CSV table of C-alpha atoms in Angstrom, one decimal:
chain,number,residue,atom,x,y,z
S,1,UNK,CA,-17.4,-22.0,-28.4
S,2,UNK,CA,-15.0,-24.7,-29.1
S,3,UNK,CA,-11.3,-24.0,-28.4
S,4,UNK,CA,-8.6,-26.0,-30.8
S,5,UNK,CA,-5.4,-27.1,-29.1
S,6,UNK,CA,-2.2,-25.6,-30.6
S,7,UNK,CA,-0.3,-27.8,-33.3
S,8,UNK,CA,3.2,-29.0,-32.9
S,9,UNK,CA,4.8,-26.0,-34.8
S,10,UNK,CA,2.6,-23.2,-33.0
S,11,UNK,CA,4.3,-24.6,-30.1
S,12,UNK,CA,7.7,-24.6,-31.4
S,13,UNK,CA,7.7,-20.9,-33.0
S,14,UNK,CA,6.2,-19.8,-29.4
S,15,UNK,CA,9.0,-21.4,-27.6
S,16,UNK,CA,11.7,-19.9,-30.2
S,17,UNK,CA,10.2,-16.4,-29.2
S,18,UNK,CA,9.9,-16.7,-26.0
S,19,UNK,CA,14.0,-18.1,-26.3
S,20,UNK,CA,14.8,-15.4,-28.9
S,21,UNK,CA,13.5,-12.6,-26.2
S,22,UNK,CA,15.8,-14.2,-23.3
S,23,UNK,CA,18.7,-13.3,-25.9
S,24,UNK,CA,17.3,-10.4,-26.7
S,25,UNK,CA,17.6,-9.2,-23.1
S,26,UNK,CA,13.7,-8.2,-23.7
S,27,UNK,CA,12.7,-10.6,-20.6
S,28,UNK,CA,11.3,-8.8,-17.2
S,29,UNK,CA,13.2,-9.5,-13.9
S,30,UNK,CA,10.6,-8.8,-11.3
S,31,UNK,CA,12.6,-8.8,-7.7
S,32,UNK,CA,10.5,-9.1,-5.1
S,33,UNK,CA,11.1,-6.2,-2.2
S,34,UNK,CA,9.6,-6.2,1.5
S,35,UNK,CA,8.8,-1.9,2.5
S,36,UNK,CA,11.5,-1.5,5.3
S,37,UNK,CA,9.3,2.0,6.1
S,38,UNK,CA,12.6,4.0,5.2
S,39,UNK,CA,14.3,1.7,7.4
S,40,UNK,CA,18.3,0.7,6.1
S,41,UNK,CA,18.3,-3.1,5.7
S,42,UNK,CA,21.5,-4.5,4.5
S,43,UNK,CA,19.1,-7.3,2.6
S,44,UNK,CA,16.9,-5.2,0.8
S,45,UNK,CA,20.2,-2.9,-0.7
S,46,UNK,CA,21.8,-6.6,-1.7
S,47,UNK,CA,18.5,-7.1,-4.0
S,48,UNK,CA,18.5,-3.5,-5.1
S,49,UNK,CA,22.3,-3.2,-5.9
S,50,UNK,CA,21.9,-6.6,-8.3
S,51,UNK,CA,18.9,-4.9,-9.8
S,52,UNK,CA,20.2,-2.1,-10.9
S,53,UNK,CA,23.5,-3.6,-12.3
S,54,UNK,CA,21.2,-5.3,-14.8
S,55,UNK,CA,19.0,-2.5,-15.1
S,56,UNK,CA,22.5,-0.5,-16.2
S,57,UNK,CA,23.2,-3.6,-18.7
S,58,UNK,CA,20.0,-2.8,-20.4
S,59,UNK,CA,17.4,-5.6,-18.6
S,60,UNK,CA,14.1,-4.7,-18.2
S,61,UNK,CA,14.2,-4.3,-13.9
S,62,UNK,CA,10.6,-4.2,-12.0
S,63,UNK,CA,11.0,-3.8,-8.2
S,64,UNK,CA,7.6,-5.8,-7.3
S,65,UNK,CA,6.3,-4.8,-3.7
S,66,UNK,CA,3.3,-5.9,-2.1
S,67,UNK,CA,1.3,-3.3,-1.1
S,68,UNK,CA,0.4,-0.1,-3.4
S,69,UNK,CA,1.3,2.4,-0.3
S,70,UNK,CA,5.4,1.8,-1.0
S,71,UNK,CA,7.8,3.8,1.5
S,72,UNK,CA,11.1,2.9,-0.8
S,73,UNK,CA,14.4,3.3,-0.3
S,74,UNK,CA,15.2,7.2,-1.2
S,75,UNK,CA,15.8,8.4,2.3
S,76,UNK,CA,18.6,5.9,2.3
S,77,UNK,CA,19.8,4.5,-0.9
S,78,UNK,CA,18.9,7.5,-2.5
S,79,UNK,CA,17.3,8.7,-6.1
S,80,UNK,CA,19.4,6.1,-8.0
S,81,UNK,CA,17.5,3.2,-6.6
S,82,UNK,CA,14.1,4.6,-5.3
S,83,UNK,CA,14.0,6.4,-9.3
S,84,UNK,CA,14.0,2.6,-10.8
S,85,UNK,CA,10.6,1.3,-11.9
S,86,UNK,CA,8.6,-0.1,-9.1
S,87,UNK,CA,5.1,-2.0,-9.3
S,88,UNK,CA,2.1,-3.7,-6.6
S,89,UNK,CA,1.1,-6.7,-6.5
S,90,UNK,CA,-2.6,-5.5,-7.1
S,91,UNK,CA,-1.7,-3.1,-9.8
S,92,UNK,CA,0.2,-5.9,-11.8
S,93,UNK,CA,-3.1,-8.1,-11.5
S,94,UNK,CA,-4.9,-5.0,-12.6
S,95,UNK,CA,-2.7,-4.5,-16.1
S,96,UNK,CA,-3.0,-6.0,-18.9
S,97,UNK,CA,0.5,-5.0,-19.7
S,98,UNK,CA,1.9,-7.3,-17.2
S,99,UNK,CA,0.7,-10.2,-18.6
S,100,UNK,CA,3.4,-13.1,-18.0
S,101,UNK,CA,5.1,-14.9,-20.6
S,102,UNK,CA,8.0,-17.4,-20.7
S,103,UNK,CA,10.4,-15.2,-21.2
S,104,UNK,CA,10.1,-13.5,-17.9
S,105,UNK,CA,11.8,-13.9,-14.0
S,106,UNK,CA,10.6,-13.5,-10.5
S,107,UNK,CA,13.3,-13.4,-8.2
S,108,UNK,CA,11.9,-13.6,-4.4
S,109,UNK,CA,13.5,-13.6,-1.3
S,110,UNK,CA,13.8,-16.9,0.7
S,111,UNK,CA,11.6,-15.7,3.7
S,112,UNK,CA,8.2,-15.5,1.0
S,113,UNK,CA,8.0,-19.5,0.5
S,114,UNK,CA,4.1,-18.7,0.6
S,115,UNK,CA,4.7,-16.3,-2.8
S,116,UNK,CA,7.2,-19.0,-4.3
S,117,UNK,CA,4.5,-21.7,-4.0
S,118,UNK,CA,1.4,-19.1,-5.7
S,119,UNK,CA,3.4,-18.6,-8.7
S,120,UNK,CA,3.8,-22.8,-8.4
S,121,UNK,CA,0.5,-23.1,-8.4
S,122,UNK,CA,-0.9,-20.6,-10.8
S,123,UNK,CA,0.7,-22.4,-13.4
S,124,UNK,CA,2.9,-18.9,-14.9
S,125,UNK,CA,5.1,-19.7,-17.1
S,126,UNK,CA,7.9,-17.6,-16.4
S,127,UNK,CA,10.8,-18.9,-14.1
S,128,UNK,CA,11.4,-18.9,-10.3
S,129,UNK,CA,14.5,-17.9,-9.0
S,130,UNK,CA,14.7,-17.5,-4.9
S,131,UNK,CA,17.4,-15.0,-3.2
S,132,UNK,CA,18.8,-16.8,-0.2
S,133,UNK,CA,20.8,-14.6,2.6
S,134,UNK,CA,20.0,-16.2,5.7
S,135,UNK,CA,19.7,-19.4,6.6
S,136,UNK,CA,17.6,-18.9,9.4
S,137,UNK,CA,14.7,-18.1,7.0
S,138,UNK,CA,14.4,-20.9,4.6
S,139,UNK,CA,12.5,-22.6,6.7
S,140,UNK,CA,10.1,-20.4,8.1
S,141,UNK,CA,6.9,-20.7,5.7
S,142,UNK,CA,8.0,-24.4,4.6
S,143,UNK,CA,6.3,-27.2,5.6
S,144,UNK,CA,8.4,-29.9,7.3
S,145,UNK,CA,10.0,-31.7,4.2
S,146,UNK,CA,9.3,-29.3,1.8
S,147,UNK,CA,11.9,-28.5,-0.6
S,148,UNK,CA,11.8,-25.4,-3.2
S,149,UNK,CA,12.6,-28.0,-5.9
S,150,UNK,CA,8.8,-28.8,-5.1
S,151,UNK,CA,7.7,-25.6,-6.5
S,152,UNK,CA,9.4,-25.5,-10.1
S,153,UNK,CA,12.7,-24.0,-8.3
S,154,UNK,CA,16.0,-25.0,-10.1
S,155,UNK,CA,18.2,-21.7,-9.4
S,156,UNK,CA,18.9,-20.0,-6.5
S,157,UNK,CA,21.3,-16.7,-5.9
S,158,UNK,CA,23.7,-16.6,-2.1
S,159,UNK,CA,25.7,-14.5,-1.0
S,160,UNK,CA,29.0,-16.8,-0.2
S,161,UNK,CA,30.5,-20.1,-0.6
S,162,UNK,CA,29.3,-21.0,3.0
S,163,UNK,CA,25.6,-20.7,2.2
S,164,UNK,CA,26.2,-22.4,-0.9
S,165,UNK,CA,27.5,-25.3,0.9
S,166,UNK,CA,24.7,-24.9,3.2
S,167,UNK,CA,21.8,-25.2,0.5
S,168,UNK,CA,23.3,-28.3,-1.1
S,169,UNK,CA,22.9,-30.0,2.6
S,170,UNK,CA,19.3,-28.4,3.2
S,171,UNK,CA,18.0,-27.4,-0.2
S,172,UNK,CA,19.5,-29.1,-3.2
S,173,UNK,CA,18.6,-27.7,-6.3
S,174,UNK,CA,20.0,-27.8,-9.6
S,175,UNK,CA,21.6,-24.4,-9.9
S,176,UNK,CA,23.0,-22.5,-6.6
S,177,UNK,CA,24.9,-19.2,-7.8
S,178,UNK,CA,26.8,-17.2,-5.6
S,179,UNK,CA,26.9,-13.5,-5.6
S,180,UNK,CA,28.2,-11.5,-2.6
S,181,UNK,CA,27.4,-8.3,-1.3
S,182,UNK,CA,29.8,-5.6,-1.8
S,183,UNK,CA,31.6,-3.1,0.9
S,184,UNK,CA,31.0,0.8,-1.0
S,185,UNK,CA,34.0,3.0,-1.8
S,186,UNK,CA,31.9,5.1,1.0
S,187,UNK,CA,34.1,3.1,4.0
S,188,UNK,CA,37.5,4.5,3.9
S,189,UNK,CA,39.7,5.0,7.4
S,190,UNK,CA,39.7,8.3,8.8
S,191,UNK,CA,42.4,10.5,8.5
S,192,UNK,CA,41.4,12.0,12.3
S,193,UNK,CA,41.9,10.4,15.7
S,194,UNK,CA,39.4,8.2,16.8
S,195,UNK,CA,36.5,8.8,19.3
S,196,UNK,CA,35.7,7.2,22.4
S,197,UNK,CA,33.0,5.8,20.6
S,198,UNK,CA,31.6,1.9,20.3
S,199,UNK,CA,29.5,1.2,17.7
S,200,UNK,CA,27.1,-1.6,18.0
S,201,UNK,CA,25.0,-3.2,15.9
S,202,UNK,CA,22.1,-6.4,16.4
S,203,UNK,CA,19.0,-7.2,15.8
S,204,UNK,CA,18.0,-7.2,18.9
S,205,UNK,CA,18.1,-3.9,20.8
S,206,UNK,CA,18.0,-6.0,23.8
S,207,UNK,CA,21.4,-7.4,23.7
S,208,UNK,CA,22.7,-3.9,22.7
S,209,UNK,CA,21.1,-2.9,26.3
S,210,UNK,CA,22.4,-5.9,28.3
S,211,UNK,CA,26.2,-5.2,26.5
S,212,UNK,CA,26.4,-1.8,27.5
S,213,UNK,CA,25.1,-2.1,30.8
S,214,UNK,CA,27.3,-5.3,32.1
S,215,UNK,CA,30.0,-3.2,30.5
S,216,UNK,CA,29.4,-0.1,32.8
S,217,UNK,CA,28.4,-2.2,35.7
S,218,UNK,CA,32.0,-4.0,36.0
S,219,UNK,CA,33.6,-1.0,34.7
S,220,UNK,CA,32.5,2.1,35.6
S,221,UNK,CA,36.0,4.1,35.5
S,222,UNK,CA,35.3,3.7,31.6
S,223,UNK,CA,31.6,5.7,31.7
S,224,UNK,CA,33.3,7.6,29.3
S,225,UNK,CA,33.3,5.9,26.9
S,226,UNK,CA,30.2,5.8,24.7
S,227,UNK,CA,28.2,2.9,22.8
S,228,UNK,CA,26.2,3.9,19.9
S,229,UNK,CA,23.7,2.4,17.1
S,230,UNK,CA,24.1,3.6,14.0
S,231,UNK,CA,20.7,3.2,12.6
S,232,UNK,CA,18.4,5.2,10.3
S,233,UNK,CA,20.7,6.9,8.1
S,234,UNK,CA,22.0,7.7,4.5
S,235,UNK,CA,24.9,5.4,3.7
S,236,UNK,CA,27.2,8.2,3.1
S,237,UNK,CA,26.4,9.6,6.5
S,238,UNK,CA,27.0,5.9,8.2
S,239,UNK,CA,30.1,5.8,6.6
S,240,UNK,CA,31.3,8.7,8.4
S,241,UNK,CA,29.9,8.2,11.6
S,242,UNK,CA,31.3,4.6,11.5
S,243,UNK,CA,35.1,5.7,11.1
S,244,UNK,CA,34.9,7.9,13.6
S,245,UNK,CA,34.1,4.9,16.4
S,246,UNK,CA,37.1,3.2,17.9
S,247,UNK,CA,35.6,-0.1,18.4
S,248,UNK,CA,33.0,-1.9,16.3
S,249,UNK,CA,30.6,-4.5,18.3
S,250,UNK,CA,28.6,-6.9,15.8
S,251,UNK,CA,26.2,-9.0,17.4
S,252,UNK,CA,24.1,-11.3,14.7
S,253,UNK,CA,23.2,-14.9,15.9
S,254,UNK,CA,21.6,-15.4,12.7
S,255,UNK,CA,23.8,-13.9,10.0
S,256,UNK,CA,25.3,-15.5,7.4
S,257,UNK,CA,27.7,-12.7,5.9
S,258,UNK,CA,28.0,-10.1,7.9
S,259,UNK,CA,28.5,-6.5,5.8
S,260,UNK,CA,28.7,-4.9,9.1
S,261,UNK,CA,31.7,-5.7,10.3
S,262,UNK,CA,33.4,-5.7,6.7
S,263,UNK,CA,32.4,-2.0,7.0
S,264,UNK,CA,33.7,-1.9,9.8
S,265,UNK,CA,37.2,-3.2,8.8
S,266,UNK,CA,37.5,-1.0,5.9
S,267,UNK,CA,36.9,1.9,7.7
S,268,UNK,CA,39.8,1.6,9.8
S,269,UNK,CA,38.0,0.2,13.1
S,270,UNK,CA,38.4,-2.8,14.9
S,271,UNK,CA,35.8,-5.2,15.2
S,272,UNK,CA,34.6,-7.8,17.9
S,273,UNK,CA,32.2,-10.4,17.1
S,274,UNK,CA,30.0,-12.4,18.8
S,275,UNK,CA,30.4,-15.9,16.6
S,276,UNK,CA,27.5,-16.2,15.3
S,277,UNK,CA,25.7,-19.9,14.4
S,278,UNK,CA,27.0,-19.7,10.7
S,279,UNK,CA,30.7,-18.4,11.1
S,280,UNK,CA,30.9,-16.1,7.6
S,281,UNK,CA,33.7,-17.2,5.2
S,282,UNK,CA,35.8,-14.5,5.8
S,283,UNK,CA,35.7,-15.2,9.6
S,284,UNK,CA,38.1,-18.3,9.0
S,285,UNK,CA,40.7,-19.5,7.4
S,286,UNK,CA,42.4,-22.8,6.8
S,287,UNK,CA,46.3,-24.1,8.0
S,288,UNK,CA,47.3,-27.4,7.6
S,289,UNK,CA,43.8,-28.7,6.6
S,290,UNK,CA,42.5,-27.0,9.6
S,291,UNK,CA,39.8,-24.5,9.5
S,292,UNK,CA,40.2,-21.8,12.2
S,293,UNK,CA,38.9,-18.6,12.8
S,294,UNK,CA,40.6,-15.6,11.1
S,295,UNK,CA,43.0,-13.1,12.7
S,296,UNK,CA,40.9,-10.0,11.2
S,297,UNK,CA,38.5,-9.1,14.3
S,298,UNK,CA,38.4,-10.3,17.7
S,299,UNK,CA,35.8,-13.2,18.2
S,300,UNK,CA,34.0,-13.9,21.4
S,301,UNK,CA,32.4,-17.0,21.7
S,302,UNK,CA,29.5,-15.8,24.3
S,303,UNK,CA,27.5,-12.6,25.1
S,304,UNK,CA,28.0,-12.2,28.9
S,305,UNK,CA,32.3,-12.0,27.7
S,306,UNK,CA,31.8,-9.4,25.8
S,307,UNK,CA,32.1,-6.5,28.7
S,308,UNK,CA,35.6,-8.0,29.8
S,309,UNK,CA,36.6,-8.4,26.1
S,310,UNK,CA,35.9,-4.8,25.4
S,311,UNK,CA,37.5,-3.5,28.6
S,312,UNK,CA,40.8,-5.6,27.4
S,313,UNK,CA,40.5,-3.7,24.1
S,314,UNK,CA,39.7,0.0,25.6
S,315,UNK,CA,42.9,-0.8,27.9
S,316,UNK,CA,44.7,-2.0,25.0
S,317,UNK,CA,43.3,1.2,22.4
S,318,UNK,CA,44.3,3.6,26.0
S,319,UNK,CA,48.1,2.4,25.4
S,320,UNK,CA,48.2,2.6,21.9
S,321,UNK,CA,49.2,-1.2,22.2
S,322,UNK,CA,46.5,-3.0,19.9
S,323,UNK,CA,48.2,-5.3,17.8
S,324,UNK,CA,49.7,-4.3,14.4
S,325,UNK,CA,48.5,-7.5,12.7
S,326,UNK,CA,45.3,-6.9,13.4
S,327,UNK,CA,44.8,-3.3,11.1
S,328,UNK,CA,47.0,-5.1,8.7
S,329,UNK,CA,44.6,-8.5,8.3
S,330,UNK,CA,41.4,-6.7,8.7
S,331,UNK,CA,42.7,-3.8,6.1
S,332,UNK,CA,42.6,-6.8,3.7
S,333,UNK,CA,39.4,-8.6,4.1
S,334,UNK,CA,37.0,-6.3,2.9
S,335,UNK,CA,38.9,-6.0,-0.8
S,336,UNK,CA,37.4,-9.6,-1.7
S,337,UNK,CA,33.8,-8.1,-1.8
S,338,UNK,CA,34.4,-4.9,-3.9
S,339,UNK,CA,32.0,-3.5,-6.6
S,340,UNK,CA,34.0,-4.5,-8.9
S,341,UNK,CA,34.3,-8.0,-7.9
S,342,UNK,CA,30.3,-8.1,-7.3
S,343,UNK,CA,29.5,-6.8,-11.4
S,344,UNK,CA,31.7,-9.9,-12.5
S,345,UNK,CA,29.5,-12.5,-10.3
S,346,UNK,CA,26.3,-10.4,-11.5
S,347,UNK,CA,26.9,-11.1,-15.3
S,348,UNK,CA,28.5,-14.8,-14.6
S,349,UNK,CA,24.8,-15.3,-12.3
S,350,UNK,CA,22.5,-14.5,-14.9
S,351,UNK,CA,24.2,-15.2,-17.7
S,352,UNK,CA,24.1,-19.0,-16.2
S,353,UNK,CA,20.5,-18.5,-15.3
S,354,UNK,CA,19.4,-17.1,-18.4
S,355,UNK,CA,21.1,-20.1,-20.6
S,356,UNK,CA,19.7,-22.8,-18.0
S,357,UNK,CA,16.2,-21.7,-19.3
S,358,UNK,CA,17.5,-21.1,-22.6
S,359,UNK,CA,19.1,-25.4,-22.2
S,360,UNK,CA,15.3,-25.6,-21.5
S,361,UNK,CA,13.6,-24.2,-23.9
S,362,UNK,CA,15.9,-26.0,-26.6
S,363,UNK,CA,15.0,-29.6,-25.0
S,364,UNK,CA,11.6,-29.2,-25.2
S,365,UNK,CA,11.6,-27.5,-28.7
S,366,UNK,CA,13.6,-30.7,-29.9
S,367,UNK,CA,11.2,-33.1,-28.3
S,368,UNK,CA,8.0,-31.0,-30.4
S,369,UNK,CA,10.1,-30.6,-33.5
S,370,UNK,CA,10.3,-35.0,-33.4
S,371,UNK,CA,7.3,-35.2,-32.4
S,372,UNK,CA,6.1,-33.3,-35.7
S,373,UNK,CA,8.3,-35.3,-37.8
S,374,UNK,CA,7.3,-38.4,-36.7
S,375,UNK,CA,3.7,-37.5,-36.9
S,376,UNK,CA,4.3,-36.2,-40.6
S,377,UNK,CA,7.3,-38.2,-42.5
C-alpha cells in the first residue's frame, strides 16, 4: 500500500504542536539513572534532586533505568525520590504509551556515550541533552575524535564554571549550562565537642588503607585516634555522624566538585584535601590576577604527606591552636551552593534549553511556511 508524504502544512501544524507542548510544560524529561544497589552516590542524588525540582514545577519527570530489577534510592534518599515515576528500558520499548515525539528530552549522563549515540541513530525525534560531572568520563565510550556534537548534542548541564571551561576546550557545543549541586540544610556544626574521629572518603578503599596505616606507622602515640568511612547511610544519619569527626580527609583524583568536603565545611569540620587533577572552583581564588588555592581546607599536594599533615593537625586540634581563619573561610564556602541558589540555576537551565528547541522549531517552521508560499502564490 502506497504511503503519501506529508504536505508542507501537515508539517507546519505538527511542528506548532509539538512547540505548543514544550510551552505547555506537557514534554517528558526522561533522566537517565545507573542502579547504585542502595549504594549513596553523590552523582546519582545530583540527577535526582534536578528531577524532582521540575517534577515540583509541574514537568512530566521519568527516571529511565536500564534494567527492570531497579534497587532505587529509598534506603538513602528516601520516599520523596524513590516515590517519583520510574520506567525500563525494555518496558518503554514494550509501551505503546511511550512513544516519542518532538516534544520530549533524554537527559543522560556523560559516562553512557554508547546510549547518546542509539538515540543518534534511531533517528527519535526528541532532544539529547548529556549531564556532565566528571571529566574523567567523557571520554570513556568515545572514539578518539568523537565529539557529542556528532550525535545531534547541542546542550549539556555541569556542575561549575570549571567544567564549563573544561567542555568548551574538550567538547564544544552550542549550549553548556551550569547547575551546581547543593550542600542540604542536613550539615549544620555541632553543638558538642568533637571526636577523635577522621573521616575519610575516596574511591578507592585502597588509599583509605595505605592513609591510615602510614599514619599509625610513623605515629603510633596517636592509635587513638580513629579513621572512619562514612558509607552506606541515609543522608540525615551522614550528616550527623560527619559533625561529630574532628578532621575530614577527601581523597578524589578524579573529581570535579567535590560535595564531600563542602559537607564537611558546613558541618563545622576541617578538611584536608588531596588536590585533585581538576582543582574545584571553590578550592581557589584569585589576588592580583593570580589564581591560588583557597584558605578554606588544608591542601596536600601528594598522598604519601598526608600522615605528617594530619599529625600537624591532630597536634594543632590537641592545643586548641588551629587557626581561626580557617573555621571562618571554610564557614563561608559551602553558602554559594545552597538549595536555594541550585532552584534559581534549575529554572534559568531549562528554561534556556526548552527555548533553544523552541528557537528550533520556529526556524524550521519558517523555512516550511516559505516554502508553501512559494510553491502556491
Amino acid at each position: 500500500m502506497e504511503t503519501t508524504s506529508p504536505t508542507n502544512k501537515e508539517i507546519i501544524t505538527l511542528l506548532k504542536e509539538v512547540k505548543d507542548s514544550i510551552i505547555d510544560k506537557k514534554s517528558r524529561l526522561f533522566f537517565f539513572v545507573a542502579d547504585t544497589n542502595g549504594t549513596p552516590m553523590g552523582s546519582i542524588e545530583y540527577i535526582y534532586k534536578i528531577a524532582k525540582q521540575l517534577e515540583r514545577d509541574g514537568y512530566s519527570v521519568i527516571m529511565l533505568h536500564e534494567k527492570e530489577k531497579f534497587i532505587g534510592v529509598e534506603a538513602w534518599l528516601g520516599k520523596e525520590y524513590s516515590g517519583m515515576r520510574h520506567v525500563s528500558l525494555s518496558s518503554m520499548n514494550e509501551n505503546p504509551e511511550f512513544k516519542i515525539n518532538g516534544s520530549d528530552f533524554f537527559f543522560i549522563p556523560e559516562l553512557y556515550a554508547d546510549f547518546i549515540k542509539k538515540l543518534k541513530e534511531s533517528k527519535l525525534p526528541s532532544e539529547t541533552v548529556v549531564l556532565c560531572q566528571s571529566h574523567s568520563f567523557i571520554f570513556k565510550y568515545l572514539n578518539a575524535g568523537e565529539n557529542w556534537s556528532y550525535f545531534g548534542v547541542e546542550n549539556v548541564i555541569t556542575t561549575s564554571e570549571k567544567m564549563k571551561m573544561f567542555l568548551e576546550e574538550y567538547q564544544p557545543v552550542k549550549n553548556i549550562h551550569i547547575i551546581n549541586p547543593t550542600i542540604s540544610k542536613d550539615f549544620s556544626p555541632s553543638t558538642l565537642p568533637q571526636k577523635p574521629i577522621i573521616s575519610i572518603i575516596s574511591r578507592n578503599t585502597d588509599d583509605i588503607e595505605r592513609v591510615a596505616k602510614l599514619f599509625y606507622q610513623k605515629y603510633p602515640m596517636y592509635s587513638w585516634i580513629s579513621f572512619k568511612t562514612l558509607g552506606n547511610m541515609k543522608k540525615a544519619d551522614f550528616a550527623s555522624a560527619l559533625k561529630e569527626t574532628f578532621l575530614a580527609v577527601w581523597l578524589d583524583d578524579y573529581a570535579t566538585f567535590g560535595t564531600f568536603p563542602l559537607e564537611a565545611m558546613a558541618s563545622g569540620v576541617p578538611v584536608m584535601i588531596k588536590i585533585p587533577d581538576l582543582i574545584p572552583e571553590w578550592a581557589e581564588k584569585t589576588e592580583e590576577n593570580n589564581i591560588t588555592l583557597a584558605d578554606n581546607a588544608i591542601y596536600v599536594s601528594n598522598i604519601l604527606a598526608m600522615p605528617d599533615y594530619i599529625a600537624k593537625f591532630v597536634e594543632a586540634w590537641l592545643l586548641d591552636d588551629v587557626p581561626e581563619t580557617l573555621y571562618n573561610n571554610m564557614k563561608d564556602t559551602p553558602k554559594n551552593y545552597s538549595e536555594e541558589n541550585s532552584r534559581e540555576q534549575v529554572s534559568r537551565a531549562f528554561n534556556n534549553i526548552f527555548q533553544n528547541k523552541i528557537k528550533k522549531l520556529d526556524a524550521t517552521i519558517e523555512k516550511y511556511e516559505t516554502n508553501d508560499n512559494n510553491t502556491n502564490p
